[in-house]
Short mmCIF file of C-alpha atoms and ligand atoms in Angstrom, two decimals:
data_model
loop_
_atom_site.label_atom_id
_atom_site.label_comp_id
_atom_site.label_asym_id
_atom_site.label_seq_id
_atom_site.Cartn_x
_atom_site.Cartn_y
_atom_site.Cartn_z
CA UNK A 11 24.40 -219.46 58.96
CA UNK A 12 21.86 -218.27 55.77
CA UNK A 13 18.81 -218.53 56.32
CA UNK A 14 16.92 -221.73 54.67
CA UNK A 15 13.90 -219.77 54.21
CA UNK A 16 13.96 -216.23 54.67
CA UNK A 17 10.33 -214.65 53.67
CA UNK A 18 11.75 -213.93 50.60
CA UNK A 19 13.83 -214.86 47.50
CA UNK A 20 17.60 -213.62 47.02
CA UNK A 21 17.68 -212.55 43.62
CA UNK A 22 21.15 -210.95 43.26
CA UNK A 23 21.05 -208.19 40.76
CA UNK A 24 25.13 -207.46 39.03
CA UNK A 25 26.59 -211.12 38.44
CA UNK A 26 29.20 -211.10 36.40
CA UNK A 27 30.83 -213.55 34.01
CA UNK A 28 33.02 -213.92 30.95
CA UNK A 29 33.24 -216.17 27.99
CA UNK A 30 36.29 -218.37 27.99
CA UNK A 31 37.20 -216.55 24.25
CA UNK A 32 36.95 -213.40 25.27
CA UNK A 33 40.42 -213.43 27.03
CA UNK A 34 41.98 -214.52 24.35
CA UNK A 35 40.72 -210.73 22.13
CA UNK A 36 41.61 -209.00 25.79
CA UNK A 37 45.31 -210.83 25.25
CA UNK A 38 46.03 -209.88 21.77
CA UNK A 39 44.55 -205.75 23.04
CA UNK A 40 47.11 -206.35 25.91
CA UNK A 41 50.11 -207.65 24.04
CA UNK A 42 49.25 -204.98 21.11
CA UNK A 43 50.28 -200.69 21.04
CA UNK A 44 49.99 -198.68 23.18
CA UNK A 45 46.63 -200.73 25.19
CA UNK A 46 44.78 -199.01 27.81
CA UNK A 47 46.30 -197.94 31.13
CA UNK A 48 43.00 -198.86 33.07
CA UNK A 49 42.72 -202.58 31.25
CA UNK A 50 46.35 -202.84 31.69
CA UNK A 51 45.89 -202.42 35.34
CA UNK A 52 42.63 -203.64 35.65
CA UNK A 53 42.53 -206.98 33.46
CA UNK A 54 46.26 -207.47 33.09
CA UNK A 55 46.09 -208.17 37.22
CA UNK A 56 43.23 -210.40 36.96
CA UNK A 57 44.13 -212.54 33.89
CA UNK A 58 47.75 -213.37 35.37
CA UNK A 59 48.20 -213.01 38.80
CA UNK A 60 48.97 -215.92 40.59
CA UNK A 61 46.95 -214.57 43.66
CA UNK A 62 43.82 -216.65 45.23
CA UNK A 63 41.73 -213.89 44.76
CA UNK A 64 42.87 -213.77 41.35
CA UNK A 65 42.71 -217.28 40.80
CA UNK A 66 38.96 -217.97 42.53
CA UNK A 67 37.48 -215.05 39.82
CA UNK A 68 38.97 -216.29 37.03
CA UNK A 69 37.45 -219.37 37.58
CA UNK A 70 34.11 -217.92 38.52
CA UNK A 71 33.78 -215.78 35.46
CA UNK A 72 33.47 -218.53 33.44
CA UNK A 73 31.56 -221.14 34.79
CA UNK A 74 27.47 -221.22 33.64
CA UNK A 75 26.67 -224.56 35.34
CA UNK A 76 27.95 -225.87 38.30
CA UNK A 77 30.72 -224.07 40.46
CA UNK A 78 28.19 -220.54 39.95
CA UNK A 79 24.83 -222.96 41.23
CA UNK A 80 26.83 -224.22 44.22
CA UNK A 81 28.36 -221.25 45.40
CA UNK A 82 24.17 -219.48 44.79
CA UNK A 83 23.38 -222.20 47.29
CA UNK A 84 25.67 -221.99 49.95
CA UNK A 85 25.16 -218.09 49.53
CA UNK A 86 21.20 -217.93 49.82
CA UNK A 87 20.94 -217.03 46.23
CA UNK A 88 17.87 -218.48 44.40
CA UNK A 89 18.54 -216.02 41.10
CA UNK A 90 21.41 -213.75 39.83
CA UNK A 91 20.87 -211.67 36.62
CA UNK A 92 24.09 -212.06 34.82
CA UNK A 93 26.40 -209.98 33.17
CA UNK A 94 29.31 -209.46 30.99
CA UNK A 95 32.15 -208.46 33.05
CA UNK A 96 34.11 -205.16 32.97
CA UNK A 97 34.87 -203.56 30.13
CA UNK A 98 32.97 -206.57 27.99
CA UNK A 99 33.76 -205.76 24.69
CA UNK A 100 34.12 -201.87 24.70
CA UNK A 101 37.39 -201.98 24.65
CA UNK A 102 37.54 -204.06 21.14
CA UNK A 103 37.36 -202.71 18.22
CA UNK A 104 34.42 -202.18 16.47
CA UNK A 105 33.97 -204.63 13.88
CA UNK A 106 34.89 -207.22 17.18
CA UNK A 107 32.85 -206.02 19.54
CA UNK A 108 29.47 -205.82 17.30
CA UNK A 109 30.28 -209.28 17.05
CA UNK A 110 31.64 -211.00 20.13
CA UNK A 111 28.63 -209.39 21.78
CA UNK A 112 25.90 -211.28 19.68
CA UNK A 113 28.32 -214.70 20.89
CA UNK A 114 28.84 -213.80 24.30
CA UNK A 115 24.59 -213.20 24.64
CA UNK A 116 23.99 -216.04 22.80
CA UNK A 117 26.13 -217.96 25.28
CA UNK A 118 24.31 -216.15 28.53
CA UNK A 119 20.92 -216.86 27.08
CA UNK A 120 21.63 -220.49 26.62
CA UNK A 121 22.74 -220.30 30.38
CA UNK A 122 19.75 -219.88 31.36
CA UNK A 123 17.91 -221.64 28.91
CA UNK A 124 19.77 -224.45 30.88
CA UNK A 125 19.35 -222.62 34.53
CA UNK A 126 15.09 -221.14 33.58
CA UNK A 127 14.95 -220.64 37.84
CA UNK A 128 18.15 -219.81 39.25
CA UNK A 129 19.65 -217.14 35.69
CA UNK A 130 18.15 -214.21 34.13
CA UNK A 131 20.85 -212.23 31.95
CA UNK A 132 21.55 -209.10 30.38
CA UNK A 133 22.72 -207.96 26.88
CA UNK A 134 25.74 -206.59 26.04
CA UNK A 135 26.04 -204.08 23.30
CA UNK A 136 29.32 -202.11 22.31
CA UNK A 137 28.06 -198.84 22.06
CA UNK A 138 30.90 -198.11 19.73
CA UNK A 139 28.30 -199.02 16.90
CA UNK A 140 25.32 -197.30 17.92
CA UNK A 141 22.80 -198.35 15.16
CA UNK A 142 23.98 -201.95 15.78
CA UNK A 143 23.99 -201.54 19.84
CA UNK A 144 20.45 -200.84 19.51
CA UNK A 145 19.56 -203.44 16.36
CA UNK A 146 21.37 -206.26 19.18
CA UNK A 147 19.18 -205.06 22.36
CA UNK A 148 16.25 -205.69 20.52
CA UNK A 149 17.52 -209.62 19.46
CA UNK A 150 18.27 -210.10 23.02
CA UNK A 151 14.97 -209.02 24.56
CA UNK A 152 12.60 -210.48 21.70
CA UNK A 153 14.28 -214.03 20.76
CA UNK A 154 16.15 -214.16 23.38
CA UNK A 155 14.70 -213.08 26.26
CA UNK A 156 16.86 -211.35 27.94
CA UNK A 157 16.67 -208.70 30.10
CA UNK A 158 18.46 -206.01 30.57
CA UNK A 159 21.36 -204.34 28.96
CA UNK A 160 24.57 -203.71 30.61
CA UNK A 161 27.30 -200.66 30.33
CA UNK A 162 29.59 -200.67 31.18
CA UNK A 163 30.48 -197.50 31.92
CA UNK A 164 32.74 -195.06 29.05
CA UNK A 165 33.49 -196.61 25.28
CA UNK A 166 37.38 -195.94 24.63
CA UNK A 167 36.75 -192.44 26.78
CA UNK A 168 33.17 -191.76 25.20
CA UNK A 169 29.99 -191.18 27.41
CA UNK A 170 26.96 -191.79 26.43
CA UNK A 171 25.65 -188.28 27.14
CA UNK A 172 27.65 -187.64 23.48
CA UNK A 173 23.55 -187.43 21.53
CA UNK A 174 25.47 -189.64 18.83
CA UNK A 175 24.96 -192.95 21.02
CA UNK A 176 20.85 -192.16 21.43
CA UNK A 177 19.77 -194.61 19.85
CA UNK A 178 20.87 -196.53 21.36
CA UNK A 179 18.53 -195.19 24.77
CA UNK A 180 15.65 -194.59 22.38
CA UNK A 181 15.67 -199.26 21.46
CA UNK A 182 15.74 -199.44 25.19
CA UNK A 183 13.06 -197.47 25.97
CA UNK A 184 11.04 -199.19 23.66
CA UNK A 185 11.83 -202.17 24.27
CA UNK A 186 10.92 -201.14 27.35
CA UNK A 187 14.17 -203.19 29.45
CA UNK A 188 16.60 -200.60 31.63
CA UNK A 189 19.70 -200.18 31.06
CA UNK A 190 22.65 -201.09 33.84
CA UNK A 191 25.61 -198.78 33.90
CA UNK A 192 27.87 -200.87 35.46
CA UNK A 193 31.14 -199.28 36.26
CA UNK A 194 35.23 -199.94 34.45
CA UNK A 195 38.46 -197.93 34.77
CA UNK A 196 38.70 -194.07 34.65
CA UNK A 197 39.39 -193.58 31.08
CA UNK A 198 43.57 -192.86 29.79
CA UNK A 199 42.61 -189.20 30.51
CA UNK A 200 41.31 -189.68 33.97
CA UNK A 201 43.29 -192.29 35.69
CA UNK A 202 46.43 -191.22 35.86
CA UNK A 203 46.05 -189.81 39.35
CA UNK A 204 44.00 -193.06 40.32
CA UNK A 205 46.32 -194.79 39.25
CA UNK A 206 49.55 -192.98 41.06
CA UNK A 207 48.34 -194.43 44.82
CA UNK A 208 46.70 -197.50 43.33
CA UNK A 209 42.90 -196.29 43.79
CA UNK A 210 41.58 -196.92 40.46
CA UNK A 211 39.82 -199.70 40.47
CA UNK A 212 36.42 -201.15 42.64
CA UNK A 213 38.00 -199.39 45.72
CA UNK A 214 37.08 -196.30 44.34
CA UNK A 215 38.31 -195.31 40.70
CA UNK A 216 35.25 -197.26 39.78
CA UNK A 217 32.61 -195.14 41.88
CA UNK A 218 33.70 -192.01 40.74
CA UNK A 219 34.09 -192.27 37.02
CA UNK A 220 30.45 -194.24 37.33
CA UNK A 221 28.69 -191.38 39.33
CA UNK A 222 30.43 -188.79 36.37
CA UNK A 223 29.01 -190.33 33.45
CA UNK A 224 25.34 -191.13 35.06
CA UNK A 225 25.10 -187.36 35.94
CA UNK A 226 26.48 -186.55 32.75
CA UNK A 227 23.45 -188.48 31.17
CA UNK A 228 20.66 -186.54 33.17
CA UNK A 229 22.35 -183.82 33.36
CA UNK A 230 22.65 -184.07 28.71
CA UNK A 231 18.71 -184.37 29.43
CA UNK A 232 18.37 -187.38 28.77
CA UNK A 233 15.57 -187.95 30.79
CA UNK A 234 13.55 -184.96 28.73
CA UNK A 235 14.47 -187.07 25.63
CA UNK A 236 13.49 -190.29 27.07
CA UNK A 237 10.85 -190.05 29.97
CA UNK A 238 10.17 -193.66 30.70
CA UNK A 239 13.52 -194.75 30.34
CA UNK A 240 15.01 -196.81 33.69
CA UNK A 241 18.79 -196.98 34.52
CA UNK A 242 20.38 -199.94 36.91
CA UNK A 243 23.35 -198.47 39.26
CA UNK A 244 25.10 -200.51 41.92
CA UNK A 245 27.57 -199.65 45.09
CA UNK A 246 24.96 -197.51 46.28
CA UNK A 247 24.46 -195.55 43.24
CA UNK A 248 28.10 -194.73 42.80
CA UNK A 249 27.66 -191.86 46.02
CA UNK A 250 24.93 -189.90 43.71
CA UNK A 251 22.00 -190.00 46.12
CA UNK A 252 24.50 -188.91 49.23
CA UNK A 253 24.91 -185.61 46.87
CA UNK A 254 21.48 -185.29 45.68
CA UNK A 255 21.50 -181.63 47.95
CA UNK A 256 24.76 -179.66 46.40
CA UNK A 257 23.99 -181.38 42.50
CA UNK A 258 20.22 -179.97 42.36
CA UNK A 259 21.46 -176.47 44.36
CA UNK A 260 24.92 -175.52 42.12
CA UNK A 261 22.91 -177.10 38.70
CA UNK A 262 20.49 -174.73 39.39
CA UNK A 263 22.61 -171.75 40.26
CA UNK A 264 24.78 -173.28 36.98
CA UNK A 265 22.24 -172.59 34.13
CA UNK A 266 21.29 -169.17 36.08
CA UNK A 267 24.65 -168.13 36.10
CA UNK A 268 24.98 -169.24 32.12
CA UNK A 269 28.68 -170.46 32.68
CA UNK A 270 28.86 -173.24 30.65
CA UNK A 271 26.50 -174.25 27.22
CA UNK A 272 27.13 -177.85 28.18
CA UNK A 273 24.81 -176.62 31.32
CA UNK A 274 21.48 -175.89 30.71
CA UNK A 275 17.88 -175.51 32.03
CA UNK A 276 16.45 -179.43 32.43
CA UNK A 277 12.41 -180.19 33.79
CA UNK A 278 13.20 -181.47 36.50
CA UNK A 279 16.43 -181.16 39.19
CA UNK A 280 18.75 -183.77 38.86
CA UNK A 281 17.52 -185.60 42.04
CA UNK A 282 14.05 -185.76 40.70
CA UNK A 283 15.49 -188.57 37.60
CA UNK A 284 17.68 -190.43 40.29
CA UNK A 285 13.95 -191.17 41.85
CA UNK A 286 11.87 -191.03 38.92
CA UNK A 287 14.40 -192.83 36.31
CA UNK A 288 16.98 -195.51 38.16
CA UNK A 289 17.08 -198.23 40.26
CA UNK A 290 20.00 -198.32 43.01
CA UNK A 291 21.61 -201.84 43.98
CA UNK A 292 24.13 -202.49 46.97
CA UNK A 293 26.35 -204.14 45.17
CA UNK A 294 29.76 -204.67 46.83
CA UNK A 295 27.97 -202.42 49.18
CA UNK A 296 26.70 -204.99 52.34
CA UNK A 297 26.09 -201.59 54.44
CA UNK A 298 22.31 -201.15 56.22
CA UNK A 299 22.89 -197.51 57.32
CA UNK A 300 24.08 -196.71 53.45
CA UNK A 301 21.11 -198.60 51.91
CA UNK A 302 18.67 -197.33 54.55
CA UNK A 303 19.92 -193.77 53.34
CA UNK A 304 19.39 -194.23 50.05
CA UNK A 305 15.49 -195.85 50.44
CA UNK A 306 14.25 -192.87 52.61
CA UNK A 307 15.90 -190.33 50.14
CA UNK A 308 15.30 -192.45 46.77
CA UNK A 309 12.41 -194.47 48.15
CA UNK A 310 12.50 -198.28 49.01
CA UNK A 311 10.29 -199.41 45.41
CA UNK A 312 14.11 -197.99 44.12
CA UNK A 313 16.45 -199.75 46.42
CA UNK A 314 17.78 -203.75 44.87
CA UNK A 315 19.99 -205.96 46.24
CA UNK A 316 23.10 -206.87 44.52
CA UNK A 317 25.94 -209.42 45.46
CA UNK A 318 29.02 -208.74 42.75
CA UNK A 319 29.63 -211.88 42.24
CA UNK A 320 32.22 -213.25 41.65
CA UNK A 321 34.25 -209.74 42.94
CA UNK A 322 32.81 -210.26 46.44
CA UNK A 323 31.78 -213.21 47.70
CA UNK A 324 31.03 -213.26 51.14
CA UNK A 325 27.89 -215.73 53.11
CA UNK A 326 28.74 -213.03 56.06
CA UNK A 327 27.04 -210.69 53.75
CA UNK A 328 24.10 -212.36 53.14
CA UNK A 329 23.49 -212.91 56.62
CA UNK A 330 24.59 -208.99 57.79
CA UNK A 331 21.53 -208.11 55.11
CA UNK A 332 18.74 -210.74 55.77
CA UNK A 333 19.44 -209.39 59.58
CA UNK A 334 19.30 -205.60 58.13
CA UNK A 335 16.34 -203.55 61.07
CA UNK A 336 14.13 -202.57 58.02
CA UNK A 337 10.11 -203.49 57.66
CA UNK A 338 9.08 -207.18 56.59
CA UNK A 339 7.15 -205.47 53.32
CA UNK A 340 10.73 -203.29 52.38
CA UNK A 341 13.23 -205.93 52.86
CA UNK A 342 10.85 -208.11 50.68
CA UNK A 343 11.38 -204.84 47.82
CA UNK A 344 14.57 -205.23 47.97
CA UNK A 345 15.93 -208.69 47.96
CA UNK A 346 13.26 -209.97 45.89
CA UNK A 347 9.86 -207.71 44.32
CA UNK A 348 11.86 -204.75 43.19
CA UNK A 349 13.94 -206.54 40.64
CA UNK A 350 11.16 -208.44 39.33
CA UNK A 351 9.43 -205.38 38.54
CA UNK A 352 12.51 -203.75 37.11
CA UNK A 353 14.27 -206.84 34.93
CA UNK A 354 10.33 -208.29 34.48
CA UNK A 355 10.59 -211.77 36.04
CA UNK A 356 8.82 -214.30 35.23
MN1 MN B 404 30.16 -205.59 39.39
#
């Protein structure tokens, strides 16, 4: 049974939605020439499968009212921080992506206005056009009242470590809003060995690809250039906290041996950036040992709760997390106050 009145609010920070019109655009992309294989594997499945899981997810994704609120009540979630589901607009051509990001943000902001105590929303952007993306961050935060920016990892195989995208980081830092780096399926030139064994999705491929992306952002020196920038990564940090020691050792060794022009000295160790520029959510990872490890290595003020609705929707997980053997102070940080701080909830 879910405890109805714990000593904290439960704020879920990586919860997905999709406007119905987005699936019309997706159908055209899937029917077009040579669609992205990860997109075919993921959306090609969810949009056509008759399985209970796929039907449930499609039904929940498009709802921003009764059904979602009922599911939140049923699992004791006080507030969702909602973001455009992966891959969002990043699979679209540039012009469609720029215009549809605005439509999706307007729709999400309207839902937040309808349910201001239950919903918060993140700004979707089209990295395909970094200048328009920067403008949309400002519009989303300053005019629509959204909080945080959702980026569903790579965009047509390109990574934010490329300085051509850094106007996006500049805008996030200037608007004092975090970037949530959410998974996508591995890009075309990476996916085949994952597809061969059915491991391209949330089971493993997501984490490998998104962990790589976050690490590329660190090693490219983004946080030396934008020291106040804050990023959020899900799924217990896509394994990066567990890698911290080896990342620090091998980064220094690689710099010293002058092996790659792309690996240069940074002001700090990779693990320092994880500790100072990242928040980690437990989305899809309702597992106390991993949560405790991340709290111990990065700090309890850096680890937040997320459910990953509707992809992972289970009351049992909430009960298990409520029951974690953890100080009352750290549990409140985990479920409530860290989210309030990073997403500036009122
Ligand atoms: Mn997710």
